[in-house]
Coordinates of C-alpha atoms and ligand atoms in Angstrom, one line a residue:
X1 CA -30.1 -21.7 -6.4
X2 CA -27.2 -20.9 -3.9
X3 CA -26.4 -17.3 -3.7
X4 CA -23.0 -15.5 -3.8
X5 CA -22.1 -12.1 -2.0
X6 CA -20.0 -10.4 -4.1
X7 CA -17.9 -7.3 -2.2
X8 CA -16.9 -5.0 -5.3
X9 CA -14.3 -2.5 -4.3
X10 CA -13.1 1.0 -5.3
X11 CA -11.4 4.1 -5.0
X12 CA -13.4 7.3 -4.7
X13 CA -12.5 10.5 -5.8
X14 CA -11.4 12.2 -2.5
X15 CA -8.3 14.4 -2.8
X16 CA -6.1 14.6 -1.6
X17 CA -6.4 10.9 -0.8
X18 CA -8.2 8.7 -2.5
X19 CA -10.9 5.7 0.2
X20 CA -12.4 2.6 -0.1
X21 CA -15.7 2.2 -1.2
X22 CA -17.7 -1.1 -1.6
X23 CA -20.9 -2.4 -1.9
X24 CA -22.3 -5.6 -2.5
X25 CA -24.0 -7.4 -5.4
X26 CA -25.8 -11.4 -4.9
X27 CA -25.5 -13.4 -7.6
X28 CA -26.7 -17.4 -8.6
X29 CA -24.5 -20.4 -9.1
X30 CA -21.2 -18.4 -9.1
X31 CA -18.2 -19.6 -10.2
X32 CA -15.6 -17.9 -8.1
X33 CA -14.1 -16.7 -11.6
X34 CA -13.0 -13.2 -11.7
X35 CA -14.7 -13.5 -15.5
X36 CA -17.8 -14.1 -14.5
X37 CA -17.5 -10.9 -12.7
X38 CA -20.3 -8.8 -14.6
X39 CA -19.4 -5.3 -15.0
X40 CA -21.1 -2.6 -12.5
X41 CA -22.0 1.1 -12.3
X42 CA -22.4 2.7 -9.3
X43 CA -23.0 7.1 -8.5
X44 CA -19.9 8.7 -9.2
X45 CA -21.6 12.2 -8.2
X46 CA -20.9 10.4 -4.9
X47 CA -17.7 9.8 -4.5
X48 CA -16.6 13.2 -6.5
X49 CA -16.1 11.2 -9.4
X50 CA -19.5 12.7 -11.9
X51 CA -21.4 15.6 -11.5
X52 CA -25.5 14.4 -10.7
X53 CA -26.0 15.1 -15.0
X54 CA -24.4 12.5 -15.8
X55 CA -23.4 10.2 -12.5
X56 CA -22.8 7.3 -13.9
X57 CA -19.1 5.5 -13.9
X58 CA -18.5 1.6 -14.4
X59 CA -16.8 -0.5 -12.5
X60 CA -14.1 -2.9 -14.0
X61 CA -13.4 -6.0 -11.8
X62 CA -9.9 -6.7 -11.8
X63 CA -8.9 -8.9 -9.2
X64 CA -11.2 -11.6 -7.5
X65 CA -9.9 -13.2 -4.0
X66 CA -12.5 -15.7 -1.9
X67 CA -13.9 -13.4 1.4
X68 CA -12.3 -14.9 4.3
X69 CA -15.3 -13.4 6.6
X70 CA -18.5 -13.8 4.9
X71 CA -20.4 -16.7 4.0
X72 CA -20.6 -17.5 0.1
X73 CA -18.6 -14.2 0.2
X74 CA -15.7 -13.2 -2.4
X75 CA -14.5 -9.6 -2.2
X76 CA -13.7 -8.0 -5.6
X77 CA -11.3 -5.4 -6.6
X78 CA -12.1 -3.2 -9.2
X79 CA -11.1 -0.1 -11.0
X80 CA -13.1 2.7 -12.6
X81 CA -14.0 3.6 -15.7
X82 CA -16.0 6.5 -17.5
X83 CA -19.3 5.4 -19.4
X84 CA -17.5 5.1 -22.6
X85 CA -15.5 2.5 -21.6
X86 CA -12.2 4.7 -21.1
X87 CA -10.2 4.6 -17.4
X88 CA -11.7 7.1 -15.3
X89 CA -8.4 10.6 -14.4
X90 CA -9.1 9.3 -10.8
X91 CA -7.3 5.2 -11.3
X92 CA -4.3 5.2 -11.0
X93 CA -4.6 1.4 -11.3
X94 CA -4.9 2.3 -15.7
X95 CA -1.5 4.3 -16.3
X96 CA 0.6 1.1 -15.2
X97 CA 2.2 0.4 -17.6
X98 CA 4.0 -3.2 -17.6
X99 CA 2.1 -6.0 -19.8
X100 CA 4.5 -8.3 -19.3
X101 CA 4.7 -8.5 -15.4
X102 CA 8.4 -7.9 -15.2
X103 CA 8.2 -5.6 -12.2
X104 CA 8.1 -7.7 -8.8
X105 CA 7.1 -5.1 -5.9
X106 CA 6.8 -5.6 -1.9
X107 CA 5.0 -2.6 -0.1
X108 CA 5.3 -2.3 3.7
X109 CA 2.4 -0.7 4.7
X110 CA 2.8 1.4 8.7
X111 CA -0.2 2.7 9.5
X112 CA -1.8 3.5 13.3
X113 CA -4.6 1.8 15.1
X114 CA -6.5 4.4 16.4
X115 CA -8.8 5.2 19.5
X116 CA -11.8 7.2 18.6
X117 CA -12.3 8.2 21.7
X118 CA -9.4 10.1 22.1
X119 CA -8.3 10.7 18.2
X120 CA -5.0 8.5 19.6
X121 CA -2.7 6.1 18.8
X122 CA -3.3 3.2 20.8
X123 CA -1.3 3.1 23.7
X124 CA -1.2 6.5 24.0
X125 CA -3.0 8.4 27.8
X126 CA -5.7 11.0 26.6
X127 CA -4.1 14.1 26.7
X128 CA -0.3 12.5 27.5
X129 CA 2.9 10.4 25.7
X130 CA 3.7 6.6 26.5
X131 CA 7.6 6.0 27.4
X132 CA 9.8 7.3 24.3
X133 CA 10.0 5.2 20.9
X134 CA 12.2 2.2 21.6
X135 CA 10.6 -0.7 23.1
X136 CA 7.8 -0.6 21.0
X137 CA 9.6 -2.5 17.5
X138 CA 9.5 -5.5 17.6
X139 CA 7.8 -5.4 21.3
X140 CA 6.9 -7.9 23.2
X141 CA 5.0 -7.5 26.6
X142 CA 1.4 -5.7 27.8
X143 CA 3.8 -3.0 28.1
X144 CA 5.0 -2.2 24.7
X145 CA 2.1 -3.6 22.7
X146 CA -1.4 -2.7 21.5
X147 CA -3.3 -3.8 19.4
X148 CA -1.8 -7.6 18.0
X149 CA -5.3 -8.9 18.4
X150 CA -6.4 -6.5 15.9
X151 CA -2.6 -7.0 13.8
X152 CA -3.3 -11.2 14.1
X153 CA -6.8 -11.2 13.2
X154 CA -5.8 -9.2 9.9
X155 CA -3.2 -11.5 9.2
X156 CA -5.2 -14.7 9.3
X157 CA -8.2 -12.9 7.0
X158 CA -5.3 -12.1 4.2
X159 CA -3.8 -15.4 4.8
X160 CA -7.5 -17.2 4.3
X161 CA -7.8 -14.9 1.2
X162 CA -4.9 -15.6 -0.2
X163 CA -3.5 -12.4 -0.9
X164 CA 0.8 -13.1 -0.7
X165 CA 1.1 -11.3 2.8
X166 CA 4.6 -12.0 3.8
X167 CA 4.5 -10.7 7.4
X168 CA 4.1 -8.0 10.1
X169 CA 5.6 -6.6 13.0
X170 CA 5.1 -4.0 15.5
X171 CA 6.7 -0.2 14.3
X172 CA 8.4 2.3 16.2
X173 CA 5.7 4.1 17.7
X174 CA 2.8 2.4 20.9
X175 CA 0.4 1.5 18.4
X176 CA 2.4 1.6 15.1
X177 CA 2.1 -1.4 13.0
X178 CA 3.3 -3.1 10.0
X179 CA 2.2 -5.8 7.0
X180 CA 4.2 -6.8 3.9
X181 CA 2.8 -8.1 0.2
X182 CA 4.6 -8.6 -2.2
X183 CA 3.8 -9.4 -6.0
X184 CA 5.2 -10.3 -9.3
X185 CA 3.4 -7.7 -11.2
X186 CA 3.1 -4.2 -10.6
X187 CA -1.1 -4.1 -11.1
X188 CA -1.4 -7.6 -8.6
X189 CA 0.8 -6.0 -6.1
X190 CA -1.4 -3.2 -5.8
X191 CA -4.3 -5.5 -5.9
X192 CA -3.8 -7.4 -3.3
X193 CA -2.7 -3.9 -1.3
X194 CA -5.9 -2.6 -2.0
X195 CA -8.1 -5.5 -0.8
X196 CA -5.2 -5.8 2.1
X197 CA -6.5 -2.0 3.5
X198 CA -10.1 -3.2 2.3
X199 CA -10.0 -6.1 5.3
X200 CA -8.7 -3.7 7.5
X201 CA -10.7 -0.8 7.0
X202 CA -13.8 -3.0 7.2
X203 CA -12.1 -5.2 10.6
X204 CA -11.5 -1.7 12.1
X205 CA -15.5 -1.6 12.5
X206 CA -15.5 -4.7 14.6
X207 CA -13.3 -3.3 17.2
X208 CA -14.0 -0.5 16.9
X209 CA -11.5 1.5 15.9
X210 CA -10.1 3.1 13.4
X211 CA -7.1 3.3 11.5
X212 CA -5.2 6.1 10.7
X213 CA -2.5 5.8 7.0
X214 CA -1.2 9.6 8.0
X215 CA 2.1 9.6 7.8
X216 CA 2.9 12.1 10.4
X217 CA 0.1 11.6 12.6
X218 CA 1.8 13.1 15.6
X219 CA 3.2 15.6 13.8
X220 CA 6.7 17.3 14.5
X221 CA 7.0 15.0 18.0
X222 CA 10.0 12.9 18.6
X223 CA 7.5 9.6 17.3
X224 CA 7.8 8.2 14.2
X225 CA 6.1 8.5 11.0
X226 CA 4.0 5.6 8.8
X227 CA 5.1 4.8 5.2
X228 CA 4.6 2.6 2.9
X229 CA 8.5 1.9 1.6
X230 CA 8.1 0.3 -2.0
X231 CA 10.6 -2.7 -3.0
X232 CA 11.0 -3.1 -6.3
X233 CA 12.6 -5.5 -9.2
X234 CA 12.8 -5.6 -12.9
X235 CA 14.8 -8.0 -14.7
X236 CA 17.8 -5.9 -15.0
X237 CA 17.9 -5.2 -11.6
X238 CA 17.7 -8.9 -10.7
X239 CA 20.5 -9.7 -13.0
X240 CA 22.7 -6.9 -12.7
X241 CA 25.9 -8.4 -11.4
X242 CA 27.8 -5.0 -10.9
X243 CA 27.3 -1.7 -8.7
X244 CA 27.9 0.8 -11.8
X245 CA 24.7 -1.1 -13.3
X246 CA 22.5 -1.1 -10.0
X247 CA 23.7 2.4 -8.9
X248 CA 22.3 3.4 -12.8
X249 CA 19.2 2.4 -11.7
X250 CA 19.3 5.0 -8.8
X251 CA 20.9 8.0 -10.8
X252 CA 17.9 7.7 -12.6
X253 CA 15.4 8.6 -10.1
X254 CA 17.8 11.8 -9.9
X255 CA 16.7 14.4 -12.4
X256 CA 12.9 13.2 -11.4
X257 CA 12.4 13.8 -7.8
X258 CA 9.3 16.2 -7.7
X259 CA 7.0 13.8 -10.0
X260 CA 7.9 10.8 -7.7
X261 CA 7.0 12.7 -4.4
X262 CA 4.0 13.9 -6.0
X263 CA 1.9 11.1 -6.5
X264 CA 4.0 8.9 -3.1
X265 CA 1.5 10.5 -0.7
X266 CA -0.4 13.4 0.6
X267 CA 1.3 15.5 3.7
X268 CA 4.6 13.8 3.0
X269 CA 6.0 16.7 3.5
X270 CA 5.8 16.4 7.3
X271 CA 7.2 13.3 7.1
X272 CA 10.5 13.3 5.1
X273 CA 11.6 15.9 7.4
X274 CA 15.8 13.8 7.7
X275 CA 15.0 12.2 10.9
X276 CA 13.5 8.9 11.8
X277 CA 14.7 6.9 9.6
X278 CA 13.9 9.2 6.3
X279 CA 15.6 10.9 4.1
X280 CA 14.8 15.3 3.2
X281 CA 12.0 15.8 0.8
X282 CA 14.3 18.2 -1.1
X283 CA 17.5 15.7 -1.2
X284 CA 18.2 12.6 -3.2
X285 CA 20.6 10.1 -1.9
X286 CA 21.0 6.5 -2.0
X287 CA 23.3 3.9 -0.1
X288 CA 23.6 0.1 1.0
X289 CA 22.3 -0.7 4.0
X290 CA 21.8 2.7 4.4
X291 CA 17.9 3.6 6.0
X292 CA 18.5 7.9 6.1
X293 CA 18.0 7.8 2.0
X294 CA 15.8 8.1 -0.4
X295 CA 16.5 4.5 -2.1
X296 CA 18.3 1.9 0.0
X297 CA 20.4 -0.6 -1.6
X298 CA 19.6 -3.9 0.6
X299 CA 22.8 -5.9 1.6
X300 CA 21.2 -8.8 0.4
X301 CA 21.6 -7.1 -3.4
X302 CA 25.4 -5.7 -2.3
X303 CA 26.0 -9.9 -1.6
X304 CA 24.2 -11.4 -4.0
X305 CA 26.6 -9.8 -6.8
X306 CA 25.0 -6.8 -6.8
X307 CA 21.9 -8.4 -8.2
X308 CA 18.1 -8.6 -6.6
X309 CA 15.7 -5.2 -5.8
X310 CA 15.7 -1.8 -4.5
X311 CA 13.9 0.0 -1.7
X312 CA 12.0 2.7 -2.4
X313 CA 11.8 4.7 1.3
X314 CA 10.1 7.6 0.6
X315 CA 5.9 6.5 -0.7
X316 CA 4.1 7.5 2.7
X317 CA 1.4 5.1 4.7
X318 CA -1.8 6.8 2.4
X319 CA 0.2 6.7 -0.9
X320 CA -1.6 4.5 -3.7
X321 CA 0.4 1.4 -4.4
X322 CA -0.7 1.8 -8.1
X323 CA 0.7 5.5 -9.0
X324 CA 3.7 4.3 -6.8
X325 CA 4.4 2.0 -9.2
X326 CA 3.2 3.0 -12.3
X327 CA 5.9 6.1 -11.6
X328 CA 8.9 3.6 -10.6
X329 CA 8.1 1.9 -13.3
X330 CA 8.3 4.8 -16.2
X331 CA 11.9 6.3 -14.3
X332 CA 13.3 2.8 -14.3
X333 CA 11.8 0.8 -17.7
X334 CA 14.2 3.3 -20.1
X335 CA 17.3 2.5 -17.8
X336 CA 19.1 -0.3 -20.3
Ligands
ADP401 P1 12.5 -3.8 5.7 O1 11.6 -3.6 6.6 O2 14.0 -4.3 6.2 O3 12.8 -2.8 4.5 P2 10.7 -5.5 5.2 O4 11.5 -7.3 5.0 O5 9.5 -5.1 5.9 O6 12.4 -5.3 5.1 O7 9.6 -5.7 3.3 C1 11.0 -5.9 2.1 C2 10.3 -6.7 1.1 O8 11.2 -6.5 0.2 C3 9.4 -7.7 1.1 O9 7.4 -6.9 0.8 C4 9.5 -8.2 0.2 O10 9.1 -9.4 -0.5 C5 10.0 -7.8 -1.4 N1 10.9 -7.8 -1.8 C6 12.0 -9.3 -1.5 N2 12.8 -9.3 -2.9 C7 12.3 -9.0 -3.7 C8 12.6 -8.4 -5.5 N3 13.6 -9.2 -6.3 N4 11.4 -7.4 -6.1 C9 11.3 -6.6 -5.6 N5 10.7 -6.1 -3.8 C10 11.2 -7.4 -3.2
MN402 MN1 9.3 -3.8 6.6
MN403 MN1 8.2 -0.2 8.4
MN404 MN1 11.3 -0.8 4.8

């Protein structure tokens, strides 16, 4: 009997930032299909998701792809349910209200590659700093690039897993990188970002590195922080055809700044200072091609006759894409 290894992946209950967990299920004669993945359970008292007295939580499979690093392996993204079948309070995916997948999302995941011995990003000498920012963004050459092997291997893993990864680039700080994933459907975009993060975490074990998702790991220095820009559209935005309609969507965000910031990642106040291509956390602004705004109207959208997509630049690198998407949908959906 052929054996397959299914890696069940979920989000734990840690605060203020949930982390990834996974365990391996061995099954016989597996079809490779999501509908043939059984629900599974885990000890929620070990992940801050249950009390010891009634500790079982349920893992409900929602997305599957081949595991490119494991023979006969599959990656199974799951959402956490209570024993009675209702969504667990830590389940951000269940809060997405987009049954017809009208919302498309492209997330730009930034991160730092860290040296566990120094606790500093790759390229940072112990006790000091490399040359100032400037040459690292999309940089080339040994004096500018730190961790390209890792970044390229992660890209190959994502492609081989069938994720809709669209690209990668070196970011503004030394040791800082980005990759982007796009999907038609908010839940799918979230699933793929989380599986992409899982592949990155697991690869970091092999390289003896770790991933830093903190939005401002170098504190109040002149070094950029990390975001997870959320590019989004629905039928209205894709077919708006006028400046007024696009601006009406942007305006809908103004009165709910706090609600958005609440799910845009912990410690984001340290990043959204108004410097380093960010808008201040207390402000709300939008503008064409404006990388200092809360929401950027891409030139693409203006040039396509005010139809296309928008970029919310505020979400931090440690945000949960499910919760970010759910909140954006809640704000944009009522706009007519
Ligand atoms: P930048 O770094 O200039 O902000 P990127 O190329 O890194 O831009 O990211 C742009 C993202 O916008 C990509 O993930 C892309 O898939 C996404 N995108 C493009 N068109 C749409 C659309 N219609 N709806 C949602 N996202 C979109
Ligand atoms: Mn980008
Ligand atoms: Mn970027
Ligand atoms: Mn961007």
